[in-house]
Amino acid sequence: MTVSITEVEAGAGPASPATDTKGQGGNGTGRSAGRGRGRRAGSAGRQMHGGWLTYTILIIFTVGSLIPLVWQIIAASHSSGRLAQTPPPLWFGDRLFDNLGSAWTDANLGLALLNTTFVAGTITFSTVLFATLAGFSFAKLRFRAKNLLFLLVIGTMMVPPQLTVVPLFMAVSEVGWTDHLQAVILPMMVSAFGVFFMRQYLSQALPTELIEAARVDGAHSLRVVWHVVFPVARPAMAVLGMLTFVAAWNEFFWPIIALTQRNPTVQVALTNLGRGYVPDQGVIMAGALLGTLPLLIAFVLFGKQIVGGIMHGAIKG
């Protein structure tokens, strides 16, 4: 009995180092994997930096994007005669404030800026609201002819706006809205692109299980929209609002038909500066600068929130 125990112990003796070695190797592998995961987690939390080529390309594109704005300011600071000379001026002149004052007075830009702010703000709010509701309906609700209705909405994007001008103007004239701001606001309160954009976003970003959980908790439809749909759709709503506001601010085709110089938007008011036998190019550029400044201020104030909303929507938890 004693010999058997000794033989077993002797036989087990050489195997123990191998077992210990495997154990140490396993622990080493585990520690290496742990360190690898730690490095990956640490690198995921660090901010990535681009190389010199990346910064060079960004600087070139930034300078190229700023050239039209800088030239607009340079042209607005010179007289029309100086702008007609060859070579044109490449630096700022001394007539900037004089031209800005002339443009402000001649084009009635004070009233035009107020009208455009009201029109663009109302169109943006209504488009974001209605497009989000319609996009949620097409993305997550079940009802008859849903696909057919969605195809009809998308089909309206293929109709050129020039084809709808005559019947739209006849309708506006019948109700007496000519030269009133509601004639510009109502036809643009919702867009097919906005519905399509929000539908595509919510179909991917909004889980159906989240809506079902809210239904189980007793939430009615309006509460589901307010507490579930709107928080999820906030990044896309910010992007859609930015695009809609810029498009409504720069809209020219329909406002020039529906409005006059007595109650203009910015784009309609600027057409008054180009009239006459010899239009003053410096004053025209000054008026265009005044019409562009509100958009630049909006981007400076809300650009970080808009980009943050886009990045928040791009992160998948």
Short mmCIF file of C-alpha atoms in Angstrom, two decimals:
data_model
loop_
_atom_site.label_atom_id
_atom_site.label_comp_id
_atom_site.label_asym_id
_atom_site.label_seq_id
_atom_site.Cartn_x
_atom_site.Cartn_y
_atom_site.Cartn_z
CA MET A 1 0.00 0.00 0.00
CA THR A 2 2.83 2.25 0.86
CA VAL A 3 4.68 1.39 -2.35
CA SER A 4 1.60 2.15 -4.45
CA ILE A 5 1.20 5.57 -2.88
CA THR A 6 4.88 6.25 -3.42
CA GLU A 7 4.71 5.18 -7.05
CA VAL A 8 1.65 7.31 -7.62
CA GLU A 9 3.33 10.26 -5.99
CA ALA A 10 6.49 9.63 -8.01
CA GLY A 11 4.47 9.39 -11.21
CA ALA A 12 2.57 12.51 -10.38
CA GLY A 13 5.69 14.42 -9.58
CA PRO A 14 6.94 15.02 -13.10
CA ALA A 15 3.49 15.92 -14.32
CA SER A 16 3.09 18.70 -11.77
CA PRO A 17 5.56 21.12 -13.36
CA ALA A 18 3.86 20.64 -16.72
CA THR A 19 0.54 21.31 -15.11
CA ASP A 20 1.94 24.36 -13.38
CA THR A 21 3.53 25.50 -16.61
CA LYS A 22 0.23 25.18 -18.46
CA GLY A 23 -1.49 27.03 -15.68
CA GLN A 24 1.11 29.77 -15.78
CA GLY A 25 0.82 29.84 -19.56
CA GLY A 26 -2.96 30.12 -19.31
CA ASN A 27 -2.65 32.89 -16.74
CA GLY A 28 -0.10 34.62 -18.97
CA THR A 29 -2.41 34.35 -21.92
CA GLY A 30 -5.27 35.71 -19.83
CA ARG A 31 -3.11 38.60 -18.62
CA SER A 32 -2.03 39.34 -22.21
CA ALA A 33 -5.62 39.29 -23.41
CA GLY A 34 -6.58 41.49 -20.50
CA ARG A 35 -3.84 43.96 -21.35
CA GLY A 36 -4.93 43.89 -25.01
CA ARG A 37 -8.50 44.63 -24.07
CA GLY A 38 -7.33 47.37 -21.76
CA ARG A 39 -5.28 48.97 -24.54
CA ARG A 40 -8.24 48.78 -26.93
CA ALA A 41 -10.55 50.30 -24.36
CA GLY A 42 -8.03 53.03 -23.62
CA SER A 43 -7.54 53.78 -27.30
CA ALA A 44 -11.32 53.95 -27.76
CA GLY A 45 -11.50 56.67 -25.12
CA ARG A 46 -8.65 58.74 -26.54
CA GLN A 47 -9.16 61.45 -29.13
CA MET A 48 -7.84 60.56 -32.58
CA HIS A 49 -5.51 62.99 -34.33
CA GLY A 50 -5.04 63.30 -38.08
CA GLY A 51 -1.75 63.58 -39.86
CA TRP A 52 -0.32 66.55 -41.72
CA LEU A 53 -2.03 65.50 -44.95
CA THR A 54 -5.44 65.54 -43.28
CA TYR A 55 -4.92 69.02 -41.84
CA THR A 56 -3.57 70.28 -45.18
CA ILE A 57 -6.67 69.08 -47.03
CA LEU A 58 -8.95 70.56 -44.38
CA ILE A 59 -7.17 73.92 -44.55
CA ILE A 60 -7.43 73.98 -48.35
CA PHE A 61 -11.16 73.22 -48.32
CA THR A 62 -11.76 75.75 -45.52
CA VAL A 63 -9.96 78.52 -47.38
CA GLY A 64 -11.77 77.62 -50.60
CA SER A 65 -15.12 77.79 -48.79
CA LEU A 66 -14.34 81.20 -47.28
CA ILE A 67 -13.20 82.84 -50.53
CA PRO A 68 -16.76 83.72 -51.77
CA LEU A 69 -17.68 85.25 -48.40
CA VAL A 70 -14.44 87.25 -48.21
CA TRP A 71 -14.88 88.47 -51.78
CA GLN A 72 -18.46 89.49 -50.95
CA ILE A 73 -17.20 91.65 -48.08
CA ILE A 74 -14.43 93.13 -50.25
CA ALA A 75 -16.89 93.98 -53.03
CA ALA A 76 -19.33 95.48 -50.52
CA SER A 77 -16.62 97.87 -49.32
CA HIS A 78 -15.93 99.43 -52.75
CA SER A 79 -17.84 101.57 -55.22
CA SER A 80 -19.32 100.22 -58.41
CA GLY A 81 -16.73 102.08 -60.48
CA ARG A 82 -13.84 100.52 -58.59
CA LEU A 83 -15.31 97.04 -59.03
CA ALA A 84 -15.50 97.61 -62.80
CA GLN A 85 -11.78 98.30 -63.07
CA THR A 86 -9.17 95.72 -64.11
CA PRO A 87 -7.73 94.17 -62.03
CA PRO A 88 -10.53 94.11 -59.45
CA PRO A 89 -9.77 95.07 -55.86
CA LEU A 90 -8.25 92.37 -53.69
CA TRP A 91 -8.43 94.15 -50.35
CA PHE A 92 -11.08 95.91 -48.28
CA GLY A 93 -12.14 99.45 -49.13
CA ASP A 94 -13.61 102.31 -47.12
CA ARG A 95 -17.23 102.27 -48.32
CA LEU A 96 -18.52 99.23 -46.44
CA PHE A 97 -20.76 101.05 -43.96
CA ASP A 98 -21.98 103.51 -46.60
CA ASN A 99 -23.01 100.66 -48.88
CA LEU A 100 -24.62 98.78 -46.00
CA GLY A 101 -26.66 101.85 -45.10
CA SER A 102 -27.74 102.36 -48.71
CA ALA A 103 -28.76 98.71 -49.06
CA TRP A 104 -30.66 98.80 -45.76
CA THR A 105 -32.63 101.87 -46.85
CA ASP A 106 -33.17 101.17 -50.55
CA ALA A 107 -34.30 97.54 -50.12
CA ASN A 108 -36.24 98.02 -46.86
CA LEU A 109 -34.17 95.19 -45.38
CA GLY A 110 -35.40 95.78 -41.84
CA LEU A 111 -38.93 94.63 -42.72
CA ALA A 112 -37.53 91.96 -45.04
CA LEU A 113 -35.37 90.40 -42.32
CA LEU A 114 -38.29 90.31 -39.89
CA ASN A 115 -40.57 88.72 -42.49
CA THR A 116 -37.96 86.16 -43.52
CA THR A 117 -37.20 85.21 -39.92
CA PHE A 118 -40.89 84.65 -39.23
CA VAL A 119 -41.45 82.74 -42.48
CA ALA A 120 -38.35 80.54 -42.17
CA GLY A 121 -38.96 79.85 -38.47
CA THR A 122 -42.61 78.90 -39.00
CA ILE A 123 -41.80 76.67 -41.98
CA THR A 124 -38.98 74.98 -40.06
CA PHE A 125 -41.12 74.27 -37.00
CA SER A 126 -44.06 72.92 -38.99
CA THR A 127 -41.89 70.83 -41.31
CA VAL A 128 -39.95 69.21 -38.48
CA LEU A 129 -43.14 68.50 -36.52
CA PHE A 130 -45.26 67.11 -39.35
CA ALA A 131 -42.38 65.24 -41.00
CA THR A 132 -41.52 63.54 -37.71
CA LEU A 133 -45.12 62.48 -37.12
CA ALA A 134 -45.55 61.27 -40.69
CA GLY A 135 -42.17 59.53 -40.67
CA PHE A 136 -43.06 57.72 -37.45
CA SER A 137 -46.39 56.65 -38.92
CA PHE A 138 -44.83 55.26 -42.08
CA ALA A 139 -41.97 53.62 -40.17
CA LYS A 140 -43.70 51.93 -37.22
CA LEU A 141 -47.48 52.04 -37.50
CA ARG A 142 -49.64 49.58 -39.43
CA PHE A 143 -52.53 50.82 -41.54
CA ARG A 144 -54.05 50.12 -44.92
CA ALA A 145 -52.31 51.27 -48.10
CA LYS A 146 -49.27 52.44 -46.13
CA ASN A 147 -46.81 51.60 -48.87
CA LEU A 148 -49.02 53.15 -51.54
CA LEU A 149 -49.35 56.40 -49.61
CA PHE A 150 -45.62 56.51 -49.01
CA LEU A 151 -44.98 56.04 -52.73
CA LEU A 152 -47.36 58.92 -53.45
CA VAL A 153 -45.44 61.14 -51.03
CA ILE A 154 -42.14 60.21 -52.67
CA GLY A 155 -43.71 60.76 -56.10
CA THR A 156 -44.38 64.42 -55.32
CA MET A 157 -40.60 64.96 -55.17
CA MET A 158 -40.44 64.18 -58.89
CA VAL A 159 -42.86 66.96 -59.87
CA PRO A 160 -40.99 70.16 -60.87
CA PRO A 161 -42.15 73.13 -58.77
CA GLN A 162 -42.61 75.21 -61.93
CA LEU A 163 -45.59 73.03 -62.87
CA THR A 164 -47.48 73.89 -59.68
CA VAL A 165 -46.96 77.66 -59.77
CA VAL A 166 -50.00 78.56 -61.89
CA PRO A 167 -52.63 76.56 -59.95
CA LEU A 168 -51.03 77.58 -56.66
CA PHE A 169 -51.11 81.26 -57.56
CA MET A 170 -54.75 80.94 -58.69
CA ALA A 171 -55.65 79.36 -55.34
CA VAL A 172 -53.79 82.07 -53.40
CA SER A 173 -55.53 84.80 -55.40
CA GLU A 174 -58.96 83.27 -54.81
CA VAL A 175 -58.58 83.44 -51.03
CA GLY A 176 -57.03 86.93 -51.14
CA TRP A 177 -53.60 86.01 -49.81
CA THR A 178 -51.55 87.73 -52.49
CA ASP A 179 -48.76 89.81 -50.93
CA HIS A 180 -49.37 88.14 -47.54
CA LEU A 181 -46.85 85.95 -45.71
CA GLN A 182 -49.28 83.05 -45.33
CA ALA A 183 -49.14 82.64 -49.11
CA VAL A 184 -45.47 81.68 -48.72
CA ILE A 185 -45.80 79.71 -45.47
CA LEU A 186 -48.71 77.35 -46.09
CA PRO A 187 -47.48 75.68 -49.31
CA MET A 188 -44.17 74.85 -47.59
CA MET A 189 -45.33 73.68 -44.16
CA VAL A 190 -44.26 70.10 -44.88
CA SER A 191 -41.97 68.54 -47.44
CA ALA A 192 -41.80 65.09 -49.01
CA PHE A 193 -38.06 65.02 -48.41
CA GLY A 194 -38.61 65.63 -44.69
CA VAL A 195 -41.11 62.76 -44.47
CA PHE A 196 -38.76 60.44 -46.34
CA PHE A 197 -35.78 61.50 -44.22
CA MET A 198 -37.54 60.97 -40.89
CA ARG A 199 -39.09 57.69 -42.01
CA GLN A 200 -35.71 56.27 -42.97
CA TYR A 201 -34.14 57.43 -39.71
CA LEU A 202 -36.87 56.20 -37.38
CA SER A 203 -37.14 52.82 -39.07
CA GLN A 204 -33.55 52.12 -37.99
CA ALA A 205 -33.10 54.17 -34.81
CA LEU A 206 -36.42 53.48 -33.06
CA PRO A 207 -36.85 49.88 -31.81
CA THR A 208 -40.34 48.51 -32.07
CA GLU A 209 -39.90 46.88 -28.67
CA LEU A 210 -39.55 50.33 -27.10
CA ILE A 211 -42.93 51.38 -28.45
CA GLU A 212 -44.53 48.12 -27.33
CA ALA A 213 -43.09 48.56 -23.84
CA ALA A 214 -44.61 52.03 -23.65
CA ARG A 215 -47.96 50.62 -24.78
CA VAL A 216 -47.78 47.94 -22.09
CA ASP A 217 -47.13 50.63 -19.48
CA GLY A 218 -50.38 52.28 -20.52
CA ALA A 219 -49.01 55.18 -22.59
CA HIS A 220 -51.41 56.55 -25.20
CA SER A 221 -50.33 57.61 -28.68
CA LEU A 222 -49.49 61.23 -27.86
CA ARG A 223 -47.46 60.19 -24.84
CA VAL A 224 -45.56 57.63 -26.93
CA VAL A 225 -44.75 60.32 -29.47
CA TRP A 226 -43.69 62.85 -26.84
CA HIS A 227 -41.67 60.58 -24.53
CA VAL A 228 -40.38 57.94 -26.97
CA VAL A 229 -40.38 59.16 -30.57
CA PHE A 230 -39.20 62.75 -30.10
CA PRO A 231 -36.19 61.89 -27.87
CA VAL A 232 -35.01 59.24 -30.32
CA ALA A 233 -35.60 61.45 -33.35
CA ARG A 234 -33.95 64.57 -31.88
CA PRO A 235 -30.67 64.28 -33.85
CA ALA A 236 -32.49 63.85 -37.16
CA MET A 237 -34.90 66.64 -36.26
CA ALA A 238 -31.95 68.99 -35.70
CA VAL A 239 -30.47 68.14 -39.10
CA LEU A 240 -33.82 68.47 -40.86
CA GLY A 241 -34.49 71.76 -39.11
CA MET A 242 -31.14 73.17 -40.20
CA LEU A 243 -31.67 72.13 -43.83
CA THR A 244 -35.25 73.42 -43.87
CA PHE A 245 -34.36 76.78 -42.32
CA VAL A 246 -31.59 77.41 -44.85
CA ALA A 247 -33.84 76.39 -47.75
CA ALA A 248 -36.72 78.57 -46.53
CA TRP A 249 -34.41 81.54 -45.96
CA ASN A 250 -32.95 81.30 -49.47
CA GLU A 251 -36.26 80.55 -51.23
CA PHE A 252 -36.75 82.94 -54.14
CA PHE A 253 -38.93 81.43 -56.86
CA TRP A 254 -42.31 81.30 -55.13
CA PRO A 255 -41.90 84.42 -52.89
CA ILE A 256 -41.07 86.64 -55.90
CA ILE A 257 -44.40 85.56 -57.43
CA ALA A 258 -46.58 85.74 -54.31
CA LEU A 259 -45.10 88.85 -52.66
CA THR A 260 -44.25 92.42 -53.65
CA GLN A 261 -41.82 95.05 -52.41
CA ARG A 262 -44.41 96.28 -49.92
CA ASN A 263 -44.17 93.11 -47.85
CA PRO A 264 -41.02 91.32 -49.01
CA THR A 265 -38.73 88.60 -47.80
CA VAL A 266 -34.96 89.11 -48.01
CA GLN A 267 -34.59 87.50 -51.43
CA VAL A 268 -37.47 89.55 -52.85
CA ALA A 269 -36.11 92.76 -51.33
CA LEU A 270 -32.66 92.21 -52.81
CA THR A 271 -34.14 92.26 -56.33
CA ASN A 272 -34.96 95.93 -55.79
CA LEU A 273 -31.24 96.74 -55.55
CA GLY A 274 -30.56 95.45 -59.05
CA ARG A 275 -33.04 97.73 -60.77
CA GLY A 276 -32.13 100.83 -62.71
CA TYR A 277 -29.95 101.59 -65.71
CA VAL A 278 -26.65 101.21 -63.84
CA PRO A 279 -27.03 99.00 -60.75
CA ASP A 280 -24.54 99.71 -57.98
CA GLN A 281 -22.66 96.42 -57.55
CA GLY A 282 -21.20 97.49 -54.22
CA VAL A 283 -24.65 98.17 -52.76
CA ILE A 284 -25.95 94.85 -54.16
CA MET A 285 -23.08 92.99 -52.49
CA ALA A 286 -23.74 94.86 -49.25
CA GLY A 287 -27.40 93.84 -49.34
CA ALA A 288 -26.44 90.22 -50.03
CA LEU A 289 -24.06 90.39 -47.06
CA LEU A 290 -26.85 91.63 -44.80
CA GLY A 291 -29.06 88.80 -46.01
CA THR A 292 -26.34 86.24 -45.30
CA LEU A 293 -25.34 87.41 -41.82
CA PRO A 294 -28.34 85.85 -39.95
CA LEU A 295 -27.47 82.41 -41.37
CA LEU A 296 -23.84 82.80 -40.34
CA ILE A 297 -24.86 83.86 -36.83
CA ALA A 298 -27.22 80.87 -36.56
CA PHE A 299 -24.42 78.48 -37.58
CA VAL A 300 -22.01 80.05 -35.09
CA LEU A 301 -24.51 79.84 -32.22
CA PHE A 302 -26.07 76.43 -32.92
CA GLY A 303 -23.43 74.67 -35.01
CA LYS A 304 -22.02 72.75 -32.05
CA GLN A 305 -25.47 71.53 -30.99
CA ILE A 306 -26.31 70.44 -34.54
CA VAL A 307 -23.03 68.57 -35.01
CA GLY A 308 -23.40 67.06 -31.53
CA GLY A 309 -26.87 65.85 -32.44
CA ILE A 310 -25.56 64.25 -35.63
CA MET A 311 -22.76 62.48 -33.76
CA HIS A 312 -25.17 61.39 -31.02
CA GLY A 313 -27.39 59.84 -33.64
CA ALA A 314 -24.42 58.06 -35.22
CA ILE A 315 -23.44 56.29 -31.97
CA LYS A 316 -25.07 52.91 -31.46
CA GLY A 317 -25.19 51.68 -27.89
#
